[in-house]
């Protein structure tokens, strides 16, 4: 597969000129680690109070730099996992073109549902992010119409998994895509998504 599409910034792009600068991805990764750490911690009250103060101070610093949606960095850094946001698990593409993508993902402790299994809501979130990007790769922007997910077996937390997604067909404005999540040779979940290309002027 050709190394291109919407999964990486152009090879000749200057990281220093990207919105948020070259360190923005490190900040988001630190936030991911924080989410995992908070999820797995049982801190004493004094640490809870200290952490709360620190988080409020950080929020106050960033609040002074709030911008309209079109100007924010999160969601617009195509060179970073999750487009530079910490909501979706960090999907790391390995091979891709405009018709398919395969890559790796590890669900951190933040996505724990219980008994070592990933929360059932986190898996459709990942599928929607990857399929949505693939549906628009080399094409006009589209939105999710439906996403059908089959849970085949437990998806483990803290284990590197493989995700494969493919553009199956288009029918006018309709685009049908599929994806599967693998733990080794075993499919833990698969999905079919229908995406609709936006008409001019649609948000």
Coordinates of C-alpha atoms in Angstrom, one line a residue:
X1 CA 0.0 0.0 0.0
X2 CA 1.2 3.5 -0.7
X3 CA 2.2 5.6 2.3
X4 CA -0.2 8.5 1.9
X5 CA -3.8 9.6 2.3
X6 CA -5.2 11.3 5.3
X7 CA -3.2 9.3 7.9
X8 CA 0.0 11.4 7.9
X9 CA 1.1 14.9 7.2
X10 CA 2.9 15.5 3.9
X11 CA 6.5 14.2 4.2
X12 CA 8.0 17.6 3.4
X13 CA 5.9 19.4 6.0
X14 CA 7.7 21.3 8.7
X15 CA 6.6 19.9 12.1
X16 CA 7.5 23.3 13.7
X17 CA 4.9 25.0 11.5
X18 CA 2.0 22.6 12.5
X19 CA -0.7 24.0 14.7
X20 CA 0.3 23.6 18.3
X21 CA 4.0 23.1 17.4
X22 CA 6.0 19.9 17.4
X23 CA 5.3 19.3 21.1
X24 CA 1.5 19.2 20.8
X25 CA 1.5 15.4 20.3
X26 CA 3.7 14.9 23.4
X27 CA 1.1 17.0 25.4
X28 CA -1.8 14.8 24.2
X29 CA 0.2 11.6 25.0
X30 CA 0.9 12.9 28.5
X31 CA -2.9 13.5 28.8
X32 CA -3.5 9.9 27.7
X33 CA -1.1 8.6 30.3
X34 CA -2.8 10.8 33.0
X35 CA -6.2 9.3 32.1
X36 CA -4.8 5.8 32.4
X37 CA -3.1 6.6 35.7
X38 CA -6.1 8.2 37.2
X39 CA -8.2 5.2 36.2
X40 CA -5.9 2.8 37.9
X41 CA -5.1 4.8 41.1
X42 CA -6.5 4.7 44.6
X43 CA -4.9 7.9 46.0
X44 CA -5.3 9.2 49.6
X45 CA -7.4 12.3 50.1
X46 CA -4.4 14.7 50.3
X47 CA -3.2 13.5 46.9
X48 CA -6.7 13.9 45.5
X49 CA -6.8 17.5 46.7
X50 CA -3.4 18.3 45.4
X51 CA -4.1 16.8 42.0
X52 CA -7.4 18.6 41.8
X53 CA -5.7 22.0 42.4
X54 CA -3.1 21.2 39.8
X55 CA -5.6 20.2 37.2
X56 CA -7.7 23.3 37.8
X57 CA -4.5 25.5 37.5
X58 CA -3.7 23.8 34.1
X59 CA -7.3 24.3 32.9
X60 CA -7.1 28.0 33.8
X61 CA -3.8 28.4 31.8
X62 CA -5.3 26.7 28.7
X63 CA -8.7 28.5 29.0
X64 CA -7.0 31.8 28.2
X65 CA -6.2 30.3 24.7
X66 CA -9.7 29.1 23.8
X67 CA -10.5 29.6 20.1
X68 CA -13.4 28.9 17.8
X69 CA -13.7 25.2 16.6
X70 CA -12.1 25.9 13.2
X71 CA -9.0 27.2 14.8
X72 CA -8.5 24.6 17.5
X73 CA -5.6 22.1 17.2
X74 CA -7.4 19.0 18.6
X75 CA -9.1 17.1 15.8
X76 CA -7.1 18.8 13.0
X77 CA -3.6 17.3 13.4
X78 CA -3.8 14.5 10.8
X79 CA -0.1 13.6 11.6
X80 CA -1.0 12.6 15.1
X81 CA -2.9 9.5 16.5
X82 CA -6.6 10.4 16.9
X83 CA -6.0 13.6 15.0
X84 CA -4.4 15.0 18.1
X85 CA -7.2 14.4 20.5
X86 CA -7.3 12.1 23.6
X87 CA -10.9 10.8 23.3
X88 CA -10.3 7.9 20.9
X89 CA -7.6 5.2 21.6
X90 CA -4.4 6.0 19.8
X91 CA -4.6 4.1 16.5
X92 CA -1.2 3.8 14.8
X93 CA -1.5 3.2 11.0
X94 CA 1.0 0.8 9.5
X95 CA -0.2 0.5 5.9
X96 CA -2.8 2.5 4.1
X97 CA -4.2 3.9 0.9
X98 CA -7.6 5.3 -0.1
X99 CA -9.3 1.9 0.1
X100 CA -8.0 0.3 3.2
X101 CA -5.9 0.8 6.3
X102 CA -4.3 -1.5 8.9
X103 CA -2.6 -0.6 12.1
X104 CA -2.1 -1.1 15.8
X105 CA -4.0 0.0 18.8
X106 CA -3.7 -0.6 22.6
X107 CA -6.6 0.3 24.9
X108 CA -5.1 1.8 28.0
X109 CA -6.6 1.4 31.5
X110 CA -8.8 4.5 30.9
X111 CA -10.9 2.3 28.6
X112 CA -11.4 -0.5 31.1
X113 CA -15.0 -1.8 31.4
X114 CA -14.3 -4.5 34.0
X115 CA -12.4 -7.8 34.5
X116 CA -9.6 -6.8 32.1
X117 CA -12.0 -6.1 29.2
X118 CA -12.3 -2.9 27.2
X119 CA -15.6 -1.0 27.8
X120 CA -18.1 -1.9 25.1
X121 CA -18.6 1.8 24.2
X122 CA -14.9 2.4 23.4
X123 CA -14.8 -0.2 20.6
X124 CA -17.5 1.5 18.4
X125 CA -15.7 4.8 19.1
X126 CA -12.5 3.5 17.6
X127 CA -14.3 1.9 14.6
X128 CA -16.1 5.2 13.9
X129 CA -12.9 7.2 14.0
X130 CA -11.0 4.9 11.7
X131 CA -13.8 4.2 9.3
X132 CA -14.9 7.8 9.1
X133 CA -11.4 8.9 8.2
X134 CA -11.1 6.1 5.6
X135 CA -14.5 7.0 4.1
X136 CA -13.2 10.5 3.5
X137 CA -9.7 9.6 2.3
X138 CA -9.3 10.9 -1.2
X139 CA -13.0 11.8 -1.2
X140 CA -15.4 14.5 -0.1
X141 CA -16.2 14.8 3.6
X142 CA -19.0 12.5 4.9
X143 CA -20.8 11.7 8.2
X144 CA -21.8 8.5 9.9
X145 CA -25.3 7.2 9.1
X146 CA -25.0 3.9 11.0
X147 CA -22.4 1.8 12.6
X148 CA -23.2 -1.9 13.3
X149 CA -20.7 -3.6 15.7
X150 CA -20.5 -7.3 16.5
X151 CA -18.7 -8.2 19.8
X152 CA -17.1 -11.6 19.1
X153 CA -15.0 -12.1 22.2
X154 CA -13.4 -10.1 25.0
X155 CA -11.2 -7.2 23.9
X156 CA -8.3 -7.0 26.4
X157 CA -7.0 -3.9 28.0
X158 CA -3.2 -3.3 27.8
X159 CA -2.6 -5.6 24.8
X160 CA -1.5 -4.5 21.4
X161 CA -4.2 -5.3 18.9
X162 CA -4.5 -5.1 15.1
X163 CA -7.2 -3.3 13.3
X164 CA -8.0 -3.7 9.6
X165 CA -10.5 -1.6 7.7
X166 CA -11.7 -1.5 4.1
X167 CA -13.8 0.7 1.8
X168 CA -16.2 -1.8 0.3
X169 CA -18.4 0.2 -2.1
X170 CA -20.2 3.4 -2.8
X171 CA -23.8 3.9 -3.9
X172 CA -24.2 7.6 -4.9
X173 CA -23.6 9.5 -1.7
X174 CA -23.6 6.3 0.4
X175 CA -20.3 4.7 1.3
X176 CA -20.1 1.3 2.9
X177 CA -17.0 0.3 4.9
X178 CA -16.0 -2.7 7.2
X179 CA -13.5 -3.2 9.9
X180 CA -12.2 -5.9 12.3
X181 CA -10.2 -5.8 15.5
X182 CA -7.8 -8.7 16.1
X183 CA -6.1 -10.1 19.2
X184 CA -3.5 -12.3 17.6
X185 CA -5.5 -14.4 15.1
X186 CA -8.8 -14.0 16.9
X187 CA -11.4 -11.3 15.9
X188 CA -12.6 -9.6 19.0
X189 CA -15.0 -7.3 17.2
X190 CA -16.0 -6.3 13.7
X191 CA -18.1 -3.6 12.2
X192 CA -19.9 -2.3 9.1
X193 CA -20.5 1.4 8.7
X194 CA -22.6 3.5 6.3
X195 CA -21.3 7.0 5.7
X196 CA -23.1 9.7 3.7
X197 CA -21.2 12.3 1.6
X198 CA -22.2 15.8 2.6
X199 CA -23.9 18.1 0.1
X200 CA -22.4 21.5 -0.5
X201 CA -23.1 23.7 2.5
X202 CA -24.0 20.9 4.9
X203 CA -22.3 21.1 8.3

